[in-house]
Coordinates of C-alpha atoms in Angstrom, one line a residue:
X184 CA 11.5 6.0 -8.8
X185 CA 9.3 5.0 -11.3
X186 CA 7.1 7.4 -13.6
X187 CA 4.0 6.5 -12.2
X188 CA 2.9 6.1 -8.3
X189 CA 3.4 2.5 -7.6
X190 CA 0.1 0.7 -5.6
X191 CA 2.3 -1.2 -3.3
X192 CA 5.1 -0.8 -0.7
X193 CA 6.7 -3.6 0.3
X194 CA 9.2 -3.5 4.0
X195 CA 11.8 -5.2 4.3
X196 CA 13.8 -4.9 7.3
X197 CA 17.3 -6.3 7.5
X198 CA 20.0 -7.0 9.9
X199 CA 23.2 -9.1 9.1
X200 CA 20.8 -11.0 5.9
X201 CA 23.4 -11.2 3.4
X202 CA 23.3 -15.2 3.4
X203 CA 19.8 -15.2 2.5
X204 CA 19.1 -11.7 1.4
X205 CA 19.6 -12.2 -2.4
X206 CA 17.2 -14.9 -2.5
X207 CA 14.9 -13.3 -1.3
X208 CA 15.4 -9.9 -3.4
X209 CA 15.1 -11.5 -6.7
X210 CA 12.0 -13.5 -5.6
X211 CA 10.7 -9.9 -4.4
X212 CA 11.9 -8.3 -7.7
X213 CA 10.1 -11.3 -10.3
X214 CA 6.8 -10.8 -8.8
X215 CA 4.2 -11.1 -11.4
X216 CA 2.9 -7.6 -9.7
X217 CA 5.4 -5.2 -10.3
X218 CA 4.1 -1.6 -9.5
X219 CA 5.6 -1.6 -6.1
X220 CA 8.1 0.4 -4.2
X221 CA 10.8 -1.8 -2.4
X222 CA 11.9 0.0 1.0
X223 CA 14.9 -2.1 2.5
X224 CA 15.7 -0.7 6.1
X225 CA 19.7 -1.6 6.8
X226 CA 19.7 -1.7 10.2
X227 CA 22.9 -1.4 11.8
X228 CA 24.0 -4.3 9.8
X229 CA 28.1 -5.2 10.1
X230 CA 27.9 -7.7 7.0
X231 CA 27.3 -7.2 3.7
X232 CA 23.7 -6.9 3.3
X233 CA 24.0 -3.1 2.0
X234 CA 26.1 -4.1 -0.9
X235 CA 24.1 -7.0 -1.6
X236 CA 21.1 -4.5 -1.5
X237 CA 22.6 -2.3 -4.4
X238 CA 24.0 -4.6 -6.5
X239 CA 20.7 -5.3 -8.0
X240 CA 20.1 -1.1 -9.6
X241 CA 16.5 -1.6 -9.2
X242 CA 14.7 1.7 -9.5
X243 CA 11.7 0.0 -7.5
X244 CA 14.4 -0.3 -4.6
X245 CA 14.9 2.8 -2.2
X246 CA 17.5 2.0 0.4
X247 CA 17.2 3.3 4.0
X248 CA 20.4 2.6 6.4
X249 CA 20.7 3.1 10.1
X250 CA 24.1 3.3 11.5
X251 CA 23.3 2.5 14.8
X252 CA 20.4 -1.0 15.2
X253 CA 17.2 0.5 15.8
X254 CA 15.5 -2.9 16.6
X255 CA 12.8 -4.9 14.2
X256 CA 10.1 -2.7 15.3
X257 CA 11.8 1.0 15.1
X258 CA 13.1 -0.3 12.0
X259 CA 9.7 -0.8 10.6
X260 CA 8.1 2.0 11.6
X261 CA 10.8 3.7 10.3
X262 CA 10.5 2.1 6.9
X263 CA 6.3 3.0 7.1
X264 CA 6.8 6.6 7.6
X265 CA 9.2 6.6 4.4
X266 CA 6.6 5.0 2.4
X267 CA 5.5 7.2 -0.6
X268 CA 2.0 9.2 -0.1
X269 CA -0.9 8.0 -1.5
X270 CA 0.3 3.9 -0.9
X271 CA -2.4 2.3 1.0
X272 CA -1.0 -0.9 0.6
X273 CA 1.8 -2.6 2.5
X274 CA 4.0 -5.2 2.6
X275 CA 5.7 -7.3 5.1
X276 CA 8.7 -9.2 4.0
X277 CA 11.6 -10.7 5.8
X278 CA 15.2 -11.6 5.0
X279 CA 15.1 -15.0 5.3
X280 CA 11.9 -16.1 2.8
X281 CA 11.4 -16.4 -0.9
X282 CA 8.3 -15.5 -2.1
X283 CA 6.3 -17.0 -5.0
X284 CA 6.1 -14.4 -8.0
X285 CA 2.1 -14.7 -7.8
X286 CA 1.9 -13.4 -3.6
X287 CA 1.5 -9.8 -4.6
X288 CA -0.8 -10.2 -7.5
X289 CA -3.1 -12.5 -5.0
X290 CA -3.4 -10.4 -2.5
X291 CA -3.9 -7.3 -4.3
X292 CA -6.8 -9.2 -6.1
X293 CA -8.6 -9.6 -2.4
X294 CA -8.3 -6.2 -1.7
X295 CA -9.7 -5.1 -4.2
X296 CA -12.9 -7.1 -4.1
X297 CA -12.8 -6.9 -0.7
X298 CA -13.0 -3.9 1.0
X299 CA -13.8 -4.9 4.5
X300 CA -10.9 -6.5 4.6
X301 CA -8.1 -4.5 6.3
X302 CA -5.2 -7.2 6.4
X303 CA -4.4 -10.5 4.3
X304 CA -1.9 -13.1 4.7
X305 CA -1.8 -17.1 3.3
X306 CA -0.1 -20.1 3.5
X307 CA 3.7 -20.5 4.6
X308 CA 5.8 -23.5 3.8
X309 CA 8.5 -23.9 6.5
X310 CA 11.7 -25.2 5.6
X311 CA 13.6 -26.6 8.8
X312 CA 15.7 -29.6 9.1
X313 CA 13.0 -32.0 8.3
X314 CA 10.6 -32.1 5.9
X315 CA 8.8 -29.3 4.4
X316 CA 5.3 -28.5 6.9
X317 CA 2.4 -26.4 6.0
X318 CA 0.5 -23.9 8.3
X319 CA -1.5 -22.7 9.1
X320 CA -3.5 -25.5 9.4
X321 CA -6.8 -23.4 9.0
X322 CA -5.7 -22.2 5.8
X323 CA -3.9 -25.8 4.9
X324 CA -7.2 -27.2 5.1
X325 CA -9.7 -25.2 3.3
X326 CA -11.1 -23.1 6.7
X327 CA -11.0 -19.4 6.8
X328 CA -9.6 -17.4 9.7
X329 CA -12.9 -16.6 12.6
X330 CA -12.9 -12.5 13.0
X331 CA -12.9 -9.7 15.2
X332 CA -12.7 -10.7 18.6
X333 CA -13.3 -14.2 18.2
X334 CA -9.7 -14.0 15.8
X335 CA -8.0 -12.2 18.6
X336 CA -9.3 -14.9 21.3
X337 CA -7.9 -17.8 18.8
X338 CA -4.7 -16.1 18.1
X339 CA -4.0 -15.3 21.6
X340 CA -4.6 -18.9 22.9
X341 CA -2.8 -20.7 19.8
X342 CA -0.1 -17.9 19.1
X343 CA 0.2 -16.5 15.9
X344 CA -1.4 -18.1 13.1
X345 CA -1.7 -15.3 10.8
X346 CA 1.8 -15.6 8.7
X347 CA 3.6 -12.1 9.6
X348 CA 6.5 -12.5 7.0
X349 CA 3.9 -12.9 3.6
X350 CA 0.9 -9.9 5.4
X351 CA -0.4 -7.0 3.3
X352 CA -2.3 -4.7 5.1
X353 CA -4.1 -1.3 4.3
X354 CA -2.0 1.7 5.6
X355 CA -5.3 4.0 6.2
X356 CA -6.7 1.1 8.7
X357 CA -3.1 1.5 10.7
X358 CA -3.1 5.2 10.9
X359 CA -6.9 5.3 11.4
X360 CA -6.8 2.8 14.5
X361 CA -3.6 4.5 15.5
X362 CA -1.4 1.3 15.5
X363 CA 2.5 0.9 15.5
X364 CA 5.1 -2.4 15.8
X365 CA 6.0 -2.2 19.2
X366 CA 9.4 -3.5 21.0
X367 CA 7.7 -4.4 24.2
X368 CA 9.5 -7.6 23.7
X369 CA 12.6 -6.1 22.2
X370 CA 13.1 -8.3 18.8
X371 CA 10.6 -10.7 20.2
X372 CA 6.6 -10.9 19.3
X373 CA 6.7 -7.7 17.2
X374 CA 4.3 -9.4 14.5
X375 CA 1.9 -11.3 17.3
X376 CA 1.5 -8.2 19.2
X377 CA 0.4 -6.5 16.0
X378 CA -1.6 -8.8 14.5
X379 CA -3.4 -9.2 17.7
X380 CA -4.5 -5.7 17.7
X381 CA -5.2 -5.6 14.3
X382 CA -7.6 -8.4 14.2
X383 CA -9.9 -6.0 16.8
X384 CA -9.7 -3.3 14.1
X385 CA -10.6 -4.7 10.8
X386 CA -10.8 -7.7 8.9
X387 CA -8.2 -10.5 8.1
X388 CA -8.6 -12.9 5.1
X389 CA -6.4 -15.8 4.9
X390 CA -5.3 -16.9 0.7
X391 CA -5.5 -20.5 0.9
X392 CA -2.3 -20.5 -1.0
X393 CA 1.3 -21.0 -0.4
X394 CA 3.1 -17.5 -0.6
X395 CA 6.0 -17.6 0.8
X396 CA 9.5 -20.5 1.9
X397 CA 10.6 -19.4 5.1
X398 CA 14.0 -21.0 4.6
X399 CA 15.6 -22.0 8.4
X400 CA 18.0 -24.6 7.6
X401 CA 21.3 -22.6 7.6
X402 CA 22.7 -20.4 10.3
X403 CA 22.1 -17.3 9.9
X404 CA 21.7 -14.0 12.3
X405 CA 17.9 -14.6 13.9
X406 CA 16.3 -13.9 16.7
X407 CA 14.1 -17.1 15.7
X408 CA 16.8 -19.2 17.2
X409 CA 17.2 -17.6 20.6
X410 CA 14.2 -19.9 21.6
X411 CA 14.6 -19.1 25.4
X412 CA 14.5 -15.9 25.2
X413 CA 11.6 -16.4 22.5
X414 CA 9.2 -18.6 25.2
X415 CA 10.1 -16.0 27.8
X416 CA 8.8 -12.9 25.9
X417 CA 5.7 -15.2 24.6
X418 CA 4.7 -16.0 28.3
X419 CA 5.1 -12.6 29.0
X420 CA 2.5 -11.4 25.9
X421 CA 0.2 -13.7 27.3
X422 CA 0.4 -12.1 30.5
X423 CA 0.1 -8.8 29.7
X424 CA -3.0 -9.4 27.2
X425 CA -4.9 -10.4 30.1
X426 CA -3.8 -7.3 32.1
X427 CA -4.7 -5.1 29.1
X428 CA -7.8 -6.8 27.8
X429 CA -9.9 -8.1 31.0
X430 CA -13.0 -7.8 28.9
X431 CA -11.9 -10.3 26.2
X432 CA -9.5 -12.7 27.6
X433 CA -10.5 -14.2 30.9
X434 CA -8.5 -16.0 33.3
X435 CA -9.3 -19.8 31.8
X436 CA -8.2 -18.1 28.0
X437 CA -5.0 -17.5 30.0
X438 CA -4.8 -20.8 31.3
X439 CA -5.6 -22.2 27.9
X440 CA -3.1 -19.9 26.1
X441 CA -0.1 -20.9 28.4
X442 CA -0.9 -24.4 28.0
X443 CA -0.9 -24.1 24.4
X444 CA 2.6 -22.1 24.7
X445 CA 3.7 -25.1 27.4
X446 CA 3.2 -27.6 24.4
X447 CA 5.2 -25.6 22.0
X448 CA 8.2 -25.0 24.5
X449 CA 8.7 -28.5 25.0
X450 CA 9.2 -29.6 20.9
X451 CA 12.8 -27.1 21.5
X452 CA 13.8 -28.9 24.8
X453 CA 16.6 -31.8 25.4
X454 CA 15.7 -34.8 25.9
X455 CA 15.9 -35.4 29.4
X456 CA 14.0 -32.1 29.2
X457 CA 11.1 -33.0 27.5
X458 CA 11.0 -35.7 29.9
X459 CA 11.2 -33.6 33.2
X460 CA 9.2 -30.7 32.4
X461 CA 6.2 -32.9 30.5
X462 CA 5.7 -34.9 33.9
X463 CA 6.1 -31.3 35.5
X464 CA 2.9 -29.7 33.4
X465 CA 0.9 -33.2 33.6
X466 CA 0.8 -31.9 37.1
X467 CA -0.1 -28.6 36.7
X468 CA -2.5 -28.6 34.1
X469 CA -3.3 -32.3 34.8
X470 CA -3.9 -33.1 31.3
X471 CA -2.7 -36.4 30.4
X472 CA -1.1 -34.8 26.9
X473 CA 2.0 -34.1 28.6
X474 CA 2.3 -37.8 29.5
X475 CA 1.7 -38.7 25.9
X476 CA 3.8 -36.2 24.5
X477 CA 6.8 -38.0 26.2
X478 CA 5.5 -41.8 24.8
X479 CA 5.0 -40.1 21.5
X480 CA 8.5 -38.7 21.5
X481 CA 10.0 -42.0 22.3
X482 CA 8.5 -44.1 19.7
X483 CA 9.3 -41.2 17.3
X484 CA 13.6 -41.6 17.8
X485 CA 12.9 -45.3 18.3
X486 CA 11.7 -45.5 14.8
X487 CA 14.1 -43.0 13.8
X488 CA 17.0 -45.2 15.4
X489 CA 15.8 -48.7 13.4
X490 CA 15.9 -46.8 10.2
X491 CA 19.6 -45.8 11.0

């Protein structure tokens, strides 16, 4: 450990990362904020993450293995309660991203000025199979996030738009509220059920910068690409967020929500799919998107096709 007690303490849980995991230590590591503690939670991993892990003799780095898979969210909580006393800031990373060497050094700078704010996050740059996208779009486009319960409305009917893998939050407004990561949803919806909560708790600021590359074009172990069981935990957060909060989400935010989650389901659907299931919810919801979702979609690999 270092001589002096670091401000930060950054989380980074892995399972079976070792084909992205050194990326994203040495963009961790060349932050232009360096008074951190690095807490990597092993969890149950059968590759080589571990020795990837301790190869880099980092005396920032403290190492925390679990023989047997706790899950994301045990694994995180696990990793919070090792933090050093007296951190109040934390860090969320994940073992797929690379982070600019300015993300820690922003952030810090907001809390600091900003003391009603309990949790900041910024712009993500997703790296798929296609080209590069921005998001969120708030953030893309020079808005700032709405708060308290108007936050938690707009991130329950759109789904998370606060980007989990760059957050920074104040430890002391997470013990104080009494929150935790919870595996309602097993590996599943661990961030979006936080961040929900948190938004009703304290204030979220948005750095209309890009912090972090959430690289997704090679295989790799990821419960991002289970996308069935993915939409069925999502549905299921949206219905029990009406069960729990009557008060702030009626039954039309339900509606809303699950047509929102309807239109993201269909972008990871076949074909014939996509076809089937956008005349199905032009039906239901009677909303003549789902109709021009398929036209859309068509003209789209047409235009694809004549370039080939």
């Amino acid at each position: 450990m270092q001589d002096k007690q670091p401000k930060v303490a950054i989380l980074l849980p892995v399972y079976n990362g070792e084909r992205t995991l050194r990326a994203t230590l040495e963009s961790l590591l060349a932050q232009t904020f360096g008074d951190f503690e690095l807490l990597i939670g092993i969890d149950g991993t059968k590759d080589g993450s571990k020795g990837i892990a301790e190869s880099f003799q980092d005396p920032r780095i403290r190492i925390i293995e679990h023989p047997k898979n706790l899950g994301l969210a045990n694994n995180v909580n696990a990793l919070l309660a090792a933090v050093s006393p007296g951190i109040d800031l934390i860090a969320m990373a994940e073992q797929d991203d690379v982070y600019v060497p300015e993300r820690l050094q922003w952030q810090v700078e907001v809390m600091q000025k900003q003391s009603d704010v309990g949790l900041v996050s910024g712009i993500a740059e997703f790296q798929g199979n296609g080209a590069p996208v921005l998001f969120p779009g708030l953030l893309v486009y020079g808005q700032q996030f709405p708060q308290g319960e108007a936050l938690f409305r707009y991130l329950y009917e759109h789904q998370l738009k606060v980007v989990n893998t760059c957050i920074l939050f104040r430890k002391s407004v997470h013990e104080k509220a009494g929150l935790n990561f919870r595996n309602t949803y097993g590996n599943f919806n661990v961030d979006w059920d936080y961040i929900l909560r948190f938004s009703l708790v304290s204030g979220v600021y948005g750095i209309p910068k890009v912090l972090v590359r959430m690289n997704r074009r090679r295989k790799h172990h990821s419960v991002t690409t289970n996308k069935q069981g993915q939409h069925k935990a999502s549905r299921q957060l949206l219905k029990d967020f009406r069960t729990e909060f009557p008060n702030l989400i009626s039954q039309k935010d339900y509606q809303a929500a699950l047509k929102q989650h309807r239109k993201i389901e269909l972008g990871h659907r076949s074909k014939l799919g996509i076809v089937a299931f956008s005349l199905f919810y032009a039906i239901i919801y009677r909303d003549f998107y789902f109709i021009e979702y398929i036209f859309n979609r068509v003209k789209k690999y047409k235009l694809n096709h004549d370039k080939n």
